[in-house]
Short mmCIF file of C-alpha atoms and ligand atoms in Angstrom, two decimals:
data_model
loop_
_atom_site.label_atom_id
_atom_site.label_comp_id
_atom_site.label_asym_id
_atom_site.label_seq_id
_atom_site.Cartn_x
_atom_site.Cartn_y
_atom_site.Cartn_z
CA MET A 1 54.55 138.74 -152.57
CA LYS A 2 52.88 138.34 -149.25
CA LYS A 3 51.20 141.70 -149.64
CA SER A 4 49.70 140.89 -153.01
CA PHE A 5 48.53 137.55 -151.68
CA ASN A 6 46.79 139.36 -148.84
CA ARG A 7 45.17 141.70 -151.33
CA PHE A 8 43.98 138.67 -153.26
CA LEU A 9 42.50 137.23 -150.08
CA ASN A 10 40.76 140.54 -149.39
CA LEU A 11 39.25 140.56 -152.86
CA LEU A 12 38.09 137.00 -152.38
CA LEU A 13 36.49 137.97 -149.10
CA ILE A 14 34.70 140.94 -150.66
CA ALA A 15 33.48 138.78 -153.54
CA ALA A 16 32.22 136.19 -151.07
CA VAL A 17 30.34 138.82 -149.07
CA ILE A 18 28.71 140.24 -152.21
CA LEU A 19 27.79 136.79 -153.49
CA GLY A 20 26.55 135.78 -150.06
CA ALA A 21 24.33 138.85 -149.86
CA ALA A 22 22.96 138.14 -153.32
CA PHE A 23 22.07 134.54 -152.51
CA THR A 24 20.86 134.81 -148.93
CA ASN A 25 18.79 137.97 -149.24
CA PRO A 26 15.35 136.73 -148.13
CA LEU A 27 13.49 139.70 -149.59
CA PRO A 28 12.15 139.17 -153.10
CA VAL A 29 13.51 141.62 -155.58
CA THR A 30 10.56 143.79 -156.53
CA ALA A 31 10.34 144.98 -160.10
CA ALA A 32 10.52 148.71 -160.72
CA ASN A 33 7.62 148.57 -163.18
CA PRO A 34 5.37 145.75 -162.11
CA ASP A 35 2.98 144.28 -164.67
CA LYS A 36 -0.67 144.01 -163.91
CA MET A 37 -1.34 140.88 -161.89
CA GLU A 38 -4.77 139.27 -161.69
CA VAL A 39 -5.75 136.79 -159.02
CA HIS A 40 -8.88 134.83 -159.96
CA PHE A 41 -10.53 133.00 -157.09
CA ILE A 42 -12.54 130.70 -159.32
CA ASP A 43 -15.88 129.59 -157.92
CA VAL A 44 -15.57 125.81 -157.71
CA GLY A 45 -18.16 125.29 -154.98
CA GLN A 46 -16.62 123.62 -151.93
CA GLY A 47 -12.93 123.59 -152.83
CA ASP A 48 -10.16 125.78 -154.16
CA ALA A 49 -8.91 126.90 -157.56
CA THR A 50 -6.95 130.14 -157.90
CA LEU A 51 -5.57 131.39 -161.20
CA ILE A 52 -2.83 134.01 -161.06
CA THR A 53 -1.73 135.80 -164.24
CA CYS A 54 1.05 138.33 -164.59
CA GLY A 55 2.59 139.67 -167.79
CA GLY A 56 1.59 136.71 -169.96
CA HIS A 57 2.54 134.16 -167.32
CA ALA A 58 0.09 131.97 -165.43
CA MET A 59 -0.03 129.86 -162.31
CA LEU A 60 -2.90 127.72 -161.02
CA ILE A 61 -3.18 126.87 -157.35
CA ASP A 62 -5.49 123.84 -156.94
CA ALA A 63 -8.17 122.65 -159.32
CA GLY A 64 -11.38 122.00 -157.37
CA ASP A 65 -12.99 118.57 -157.16
CA ASP A 66 -13.38 116.11 -160.02
CA THR A 67 -16.58 117.77 -161.29
CA LYS A 68 -14.78 121.12 -161.79
CA GLY A 69 -11.86 120.25 -164.09
CA THR A 70 -13.68 121.11 -167.32
CA ALA A 71 -15.10 124.37 -165.93
CA ILE A 72 -11.58 125.45 -164.93
CA GLN A 73 -10.26 124.38 -168.34
CA ASN A 74 -12.89 126.60 -170.01
CA TYR A 75 -12.11 129.48 -167.67
CA LEU A 76 -8.43 129.32 -168.66
CA LYS A 77 -9.23 128.89 -172.35
CA LYS A 78 -11.44 131.97 -172.33
CA ARG A 79 -8.43 133.91 -171.09
CA ASN A 80 -6.32 132.51 -173.89
CA ILE A 81 -4.08 130.58 -171.51
CA LYS A 82 -2.33 127.66 -173.18
CA THR A 83 0.58 127.18 -170.84
CA LEU A 84 0.82 127.20 -167.08
CA ASP A 85 4.21 128.23 -165.68
CA TYR A 86 3.22 126.55 -162.43
CA LEU A 87 0.55 124.14 -161.26
CA VAL A 88 0.51 124.08 -157.47
CA LEU A 89 -1.55 121.30 -155.88
CA THR A 90 -1.54 122.30 -152.23
CA HIS A 91 -2.49 118.90 -150.81
CA PRO A 92 -4.10 115.67 -152.00
CA ASP A 93 -7.67 116.23 -150.77
CA ALA A 94 -10.31 115.77 -153.45
CA ASP A 95 -11.59 119.35 -153.28
CA HIS A 96 -8.12 120.56 -154.34
CA ILE A 97 -6.79 117.96 -156.79
CA GLY A 98 -9.96 116.33 -158.20
CA GLY A 99 -10.05 118.57 -161.28
CA ALA A 100 -6.27 118.49 -161.83
CA PRO A 101 -6.12 115.54 -164.28
CA VAL A 102 -8.18 117.54 -166.82
CA ILE A 103 -5.83 120.52 -166.49
CA ILE A 104 -2.74 118.30 -166.72
CA THR A 105 -4.10 116.64 -169.85
CA LYS A 106 -5.22 119.82 -171.62
CA PHE A 107 -2.44 122.33 -170.90
CA ASP A 108 1.32 122.58 -171.22
CA ILE A 109 2.76 122.89 -167.74
CA ASP A 110 6.31 123.90 -166.85
CA LYS A 111 6.47 123.04 -163.16
CA VAL A 112 4.21 120.99 -160.92
CA PHE A 113 4.43 121.46 -157.17
CA VAL A 114 2.76 118.98 -154.83
CA SER A 115 2.51 118.36 -151.10
CA ASN A 116 4.82 115.83 -149.47
CA TYR A 117 1.70 113.96 -148.28
CA GLU A 118 0.57 111.02 -150.39
CA LYS A 119 -3.00 109.92 -149.94
CA ASP A 120 -4.32 106.43 -150.48
CA THR A 121 -7.33 107.40 -152.58
CA LYS A 122 -8.51 106.87 -156.16
CA THR A 123 -8.46 110.64 -156.68
CA TYR A 124 -4.78 110.79 -155.73
CA GLN A 125 -3.95 107.79 -157.92
CA LYS A 126 -5.69 109.46 -160.87
CA LEU A 127 -3.59 112.57 -160.34
CA ILE A 128 -0.32 110.62 -160.28
CA GLN A 129 -1.47 108.66 -163.33
CA ALA A 130 -2.23 111.86 -165.25
CA LEU A 131 1.20 113.30 -164.34
CA ASP A 132 2.93 110.08 -165.37
CA ASP A 133 0.98 109.86 -168.65
CA LYS A 134 2.12 113.38 -169.51
CA ARG A 135 5.67 112.52 -168.31
CA LEU A 136 5.55 115.49 -165.95
CA SER A 137 7.80 115.42 -162.94
CA TYR A 138 6.51 116.85 -159.69
CA THR A 139 8.27 117.99 -156.56
CA THR A 140 7.55 119.42 -153.17
CA PRO A 141 9.09 122.88 -153.32
CA GLU A 142 11.63 123.83 -150.71
CA VAL A 143 10.53 126.34 -148.07
CA GLY A 144 12.17 129.69 -148.76
CA SER A 145 12.70 129.01 -152.45
CA GLN A 146 11.47 131.64 -154.89
CA TYR A 147 10.04 131.53 -158.38
CA SER A 148 9.14 134.32 -160.74
CA LEU A 149 5.81 134.77 -162.47
CA GLY A 150 6.29 137.74 -164.78
CA THR A 151 7.20 140.61 -162.49
CA ALA A 152 5.75 138.78 -159.48
CA THR A 153 7.73 136.62 -157.09
CA VAL A 154 6.40 133.44 -155.50
CA THR A 155 7.98 132.50 -152.15
CA ILE A 156 7.36 129.02 -150.76
CA LEU A 157 6.37 128.99 -147.05
CA GLY A 158 5.29 125.38 -146.47
CA PRO A 159 5.09 122.48 -145.87
CA ASN A 160 7.83 122.67 -143.26
CA GLU A 161 7.82 118.96 -142.42
CA GLU A 162 5.91 115.73 -142.89
CA TYR A 163 2.56 115.86 -141.14
CA ASP A 164 0.10 113.16 -140.20
CA ASN A 165 -2.77 114.87 -141.98
CA PRO A 166 -2.95 116.20 -145.53
CA ASN A 167 -4.25 119.66 -144.63
CA ASP A 168 -1.17 120.60 -142.60
CA ALA A 169 1.02 119.34 -145.43
CA SER A 170 -0.37 122.01 -147.76
CA VAL A 171 2.06 123.84 -150.02
CA ALA A 172 1.83 127.45 -148.81
CA CYS A 173 3.16 130.42 -150.73
CA LEU A 174 3.26 134.18 -150.84
CA VAL A 175 2.95 135.97 -154.17
CA GLN A 176 4.32 139.50 -154.36
CA ASN A 177 3.86 141.92 -157.25
CA GLY A 178 5.43 145.32 -156.65
CA ASN A 179 4.30 146.13 -153.12
CA ASN A 180 1.18 143.96 -153.25
CA ARG A 181 1.30 140.69 -151.37
CA PHE A 182 -1.07 137.71 -151.52
CA LEU A 183 -0.91 134.73 -149.14
CA PHE A 184 -2.09 131.20 -149.91
CA THR A 185 -1.97 128.44 -147.30
CA GLY A 186 -4.27 125.77 -148.73
CA ASP A 187 -5.96 123.94 -145.87
CA ALA A 188 -3.01 124.28 -143.44
CA GLY A 189 -4.19 124.12 -139.83
CA GLU A 190 -2.85 125.59 -136.62
CA ASP A 191 0.19 123.28 -136.33
CA ALA A 192 1.36 124.08 -139.84
CA GLU A 193 0.68 127.78 -139.29
CA LYS A 194 2.89 127.64 -136.21
CA ASP A 195 5.68 126.04 -138.23
CA ILE A 196 5.34 128.70 -140.93
CA LEU A 197 5.54 131.41 -138.25
CA ASN A 198 8.55 129.79 -136.57
CA ASN A 199 10.38 129.88 -139.86
CA GLY A 200 10.70 133.64 -139.62
CA LEU A 201 9.87 134.47 -143.23
CA ASN A 202 7.83 137.63 -143.68
CA ILE A 203 4.20 136.51 -144.14
CA SER A 204 2.48 139.89 -143.93
CA ALA A 205 0.04 140.22 -146.82
CA ASP A 206 -2.55 142.57 -148.26
CA VAL A 207 -4.78 139.72 -149.38
CA TYR A 208 -5.12 136.53 -147.35
CA LYS A 209 -6.82 133.59 -148.99
CA VAL A 210 -8.32 132.31 -145.75
CA GLY A 211 -6.90 128.92 -144.75
CA HIS A 212 -9.09 125.80 -145.02
CA HIS A 213 -12.19 127.54 -146.40
CA GLY A 214 -12.56 129.63 -143.22
CA SER A 215 -12.37 126.70 -140.78
CA ARG A 216 -11.91 127.54 -137.10
CA TYR A 217 -8.91 125.17 -137.06
CA SER A 218 -6.96 127.53 -139.29
CA THR A 219 -6.26 131.29 -139.05
CA SER A 220 -4.99 131.01 -135.48
CA LYS A 221 -4.56 134.34 -133.70
CA ALA A 222 -0.76 134.47 -133.84
CA PHE A 223 -0.81 133.59 -137.52
CA PHE A 224 -3.47 136.19 -138.33
CA ASP A 225 -1.54 138.85 -136.42
CA ALA A 226 1.55 138.14 -138.49
CA VAL A 227 -0.38 138.29 -141.77
CA LYS A 228 -2.40 141.43 -140.87
CA PRO A 229 -4.38 141.41 -144.11
CA SER A 230 -6.58 144.22 -145.41
CA TYR A 231 -8.58 141.81 -147.56
CA ALA A 232 -9.57 138.19 -147.10
CA VAL A 233 -11.02 135.76 -149.62
CA ILE A 234 -12.93 132.64 -148.59
CA SER A 235 -13.48 129.87 -151.11
CA CYS A 236 -16.40 127.61 -150.14
CA SER A 237 -19.85 126.55 -151.28
CA GLU A 238 -23.17 127.61 -149.91
CA ASP A 239 -24.61 125.13 -147.40
CA ASN A 240 -21.42 123.09 -147.25
CA SER A 241 -21.49 120.24 -144.76
CA TYR A 242 -18.46 121.52 -142.82
CA GLY A 243 -20.16 124.75 -141.81
CA HIS A 244 -17.41 126.77 -143.54
CA PRO A 245 -16.72 129.55 -142.94
CA HIS A 246 -16.83 129.11 -139.16
CA ALA A 247 -18.03 131.96 -136.93
CA GLU A 248 -14.69 132.17 -135.06
CA THR A 249 -12.79 132.93 -138.27
CA LEU A 250 -15.35 135.49 -139.42
CA ASN A 251 -15.14 137.17 -136.00
CA THR A 252 -11.36 137.45 -136.24
CA LEU A 253 -11.70 139.07 -139.67
CA ARG A 254 -14.55 141.33 -138.63
CA THR A 255 -13.02 142.63 -135.40
CA ASN A 256 -9.83 143.49 -137.29
CA GLY A 257 -11.64 145.45 -139.99
CA VAL A 258 -10.73 143.05 -142.79
CA LYS A 259 -12.78 143.29 -145.99
CA VAL A 260 -14.10 139.81 -146.76
CA TYR A 261 -14.91 138.33 -150.17
CA ARG A 262 -16.64 134.94 -150.46
CA THR A 263 -17.10 132.72 -153.48
CA ASP A 264 -20.27 131.22 -151.96
CA GLU A 265 -21.84 134.68 -152.14
CA ALA A 266 -20.10 136.39 -155.07
CA GLY A 267 -19.10 133.51 -157.35
CA THR A 268 -15.69 133.97 -158.97
CA ILE A 269 -13.74 136.85 -157.43
CA VAL A 270 -10.96 138.71 -159.28
CA ALA A 271 -8.42 140.88 -157.48
CA THR A 272 -6.21 143.06 -159.69
CA SER A 273 -2.85 144.39 -158.55
CA ASP A 274 -0.85 147.09 -160.32
CA GLY A 275 1.97 146.73 -157.83
CA LYS A 276 0.71 149.60 -155.68
CA LYS A 277 -2.97 149.05 -155.16
CA ILE A 278 -5.41 146.18 -155.30
CA THR A 279 -8.96 146.33 -156.66
CA PHE A 280 -11.72 143.72 -156.58
CA ASN A 281 -14.35 143.07 -159.25
CA VAL A 282 -17.11 142.64 -156.66
CA PRO A 283 -18.07 144.51 -153.49
CA ALA A 284 -16.98 143.08 -150.14
CA SER A 285 -19.41 140.84 -148.29
CA ASP A 286 -21.41 142.33 -145.45
CA THR A 287 -23.31 139.27 -144.24
CA TRP A 288 -20.78 137.89 -141.69
CA GLN A 289 -22.86 134.76 -141.91
CA SER A 290 -21.13 131.56 -140.87
CA GLY A 291 -21.99 128.26 -142.48
CA GLU A 292 -22.66 126.52 -139.23
CA GLN A 293 -26.43 126.75 -139.19
CA THR A 294 -26.52 124.45 -142.20
CA GLN A 295 -24.12 121.90 -140.75
CA ASN A 296 -25.08 118.35 -141.56
CA SER A 297 -22.09 116.26 -140.68
CA SER A 298 -23.65 112.79 -140.53
CA THR A 299 -24.92 112.51 -144.09
CA SER A 300 -22.19 114.33 -145.96
CA LYS A 301 -19.75 112.69 -148.27
CA THR A 302 -16.39 113.67 -146.89
CA THR A 303 -14.02 114.96 -149.53
CA ASP A 304 -11.91 117.11 -147.24
CA SER A 305 -9.81 115.77 -144.38
CA ALA A 306 -10.94 117.22 -141.13
CA ALA A 307 -7.77 117.28 -139.08
CA GLU A 308 -9.84 117.36 -135.95
CA LEU A 309 -11.24 113.90 -136.66
CA GLN A 310 -7.88 112.23 -137.02
CA GLU A 311 -5.81 111.00 -134.14
CA ALA A 312 -2.25 110.18 -135.02
CA PRO A 313 -0.97 106.83 -133.80
CA LYS A 314 1.81 107.56 -131.34
CA GLU A 315 3.48 104.22 -130.54
CA GLU A 316 7.18 104.11 -129.91
CA VAL A 317 9.53 102.04 -132.00
CA SER A 318 12.74 100.50 -130.74
CA ALA A 319 15.92 102.51 -131.16
CA SER A 320 18.79 101.23 -133.23
CA THR A 321 22.42 102.05 -133.92
CA PRO A 322 23.12 104.79 -136.46
CA THR A 323 25.62 102.80 -138.52
CA GLY A 324 24.73 101.17 -141.85
CA ILE A 325 21.41 102.96 -142.16
CA THR A 326 18.96 101.11 -144.37
CA TYR A 327 15.90 103.30 -144.13
CA VAL A 328 14.60 106.46 -142.47
CA LEU A 329 11.45 106.19 -140.38
CA ASN A 330 8.94 108.89 -139.61
CA LYS A 331 7.60 107.97 -136.19
CA ASN A 332 4.76 110.44 -136.59
CA THR A 333 3.36 109.42 -139.99
CA HIS A 334 4.61 105.80 -139.80
CA LYS A 335 6.05 106.01 -143.25
CA PHE A 336 9.52 104.84 -144.14
CA HIS A 337 11.84 106.18 -146.80
CA LYS A 338 15.07 105.51 -148.60
CA PRO A 339 17.72 107.74 -147.00
CA SER A 340 17.92 109.58 -150.35
CA CYS A 341 14.18 110.43 -150.53
CA SER A 342 13.46 114.16 -150.80
CA SER A 343 10.82 113.82 -148.08
CA VAL A 344 13.48 112.85 -145.53
CA ASP A 345 14.72 116.44 -145.21
CA THR A 346 11.30 117.60 -144.07
CA ILE A 347 10.95 115.15 -141.15
CA LYS A 348 11.21 116.89 -137.77
CA PRO A 349 14.19 115.60 -135.75
CA LYS A 350 11.94 114.33 -132.96
CA ASN A 351 9.94 112.23 -135.45
CA ARG A 352 12.89 110.93 -137.45
CA GLU A 353 14.67 107.68 -136.84
CA ASP A 354 17.47 106.33 -139.00
CA THR A 355 17.27 102.57 -138.83
CA THR A 356 19.29 99.51 -139.76
CA MET A 357 16.24 97.26 -139.75
CA SER A 358 15.30 95.27 -142.81
CA ARG A 359 12.33 96.21 -144.98
CA ASP A 360 10.27 93.30 -143.61
CA GLU A 361 11.06 94.23 -140.02
CA ILE A 362 9.98 97.80 -140.65
CA ILE A 363 6.73 96.74 -142.26
CA GLY A 364 6.26 94.28 -139.40
CA ALA A 365 6.56 97.24 -137.05
CA GLY A 366 3.61 98.90 -138.76
CA TYR A 367 5.36 101.21 -141.20
CA VAL A 368 4.23 101.78 -144.78
CA PRO A 369 6.56 102.53 -147.69
CA CYS A 370 6.67 106.09 -149.03
CA LYS A 371 4.94 106.26 -152.40
CA ARG A 372 7.54 108.61 -153.76
CA CYS A 373 10.79 106.73 -153.20
CA ASN A 374 9.25 103.23 -153.14
CA PRO A 375 11.65 101.81 -150.53
ZN1 ZN B 1 -10.11 121.90 -148.80
ZN1 ZN B 2 -8.01 119.59 -147.19
#
């Protein structure tokens, strides 16, 4: 009796180990016969819009500014795309979400992924309105979670917490087809890159869509070294007011022998992966020309948050007892949430405070309600 019970326990243990291995294995399962995957870096001027297709499936990462929605719609239509498996809106800056309402209105979309940063702008409100009108739910994907796109696997790398600027809060992901790996980090800056690195997920990639249009505040050395790309793609417009791409970023790419492709020079760029090798539809750039000589910061209409211009308010709030928690505060962003809000899990411990204060007291202390959980 005892013996058979022990055997039963052993079997249970073995089953648990097998199941555990199946569910905790961080490496994406690569398909034996990968489909052709195409990554279209659509020329949307200053902004981002990347279409990824694989075996009849499609994903769009960002949708340019509000003048580009129809152009992206036509680009997708020409390729006979009627449904998007995924629409990823990396962060709520206008050069990434402006064109999204058109796409949301015109296409069937299975899953919408958004940043955990809500922005108080008309462009952001229009996006939420379009999602609501279509009765589409949207979530911030969990870091480490994986989604399939045909034979390709999408692994979420960020955002790793709530940040005080939209760029750092970008949804970052790695798309792998066979052995070919593509990395997308939106406009994530150095702080967010550090958090992605600290997470320990493998971020090495063949193709790196250069963070924040080639800004010097992204592509930090440690991050670049971990990615070690062979190819880099920069999405920006000619003569943009930010001076993108910055010379520092181009130098990093150049000194490491990375082949660079730029939408400001080549227009739309298409990279094709067969799972083993990657080919581009245009030759690599050889100009190494930064955008800085055309910088004109005083007259430009700012559609992109420059993290460097924002200083986070850093006042302390009074501590309170942990019993009977009413709300959760983020001392960094000065937002407050219902304890059940999905954003709460992404607050860094040092920024988080569980409070028993009333709603009025919290607002009196300078906090604003989260737009997602409406506390
Ligand atoms: Zn941007
Ligand atoms: Zn941005």
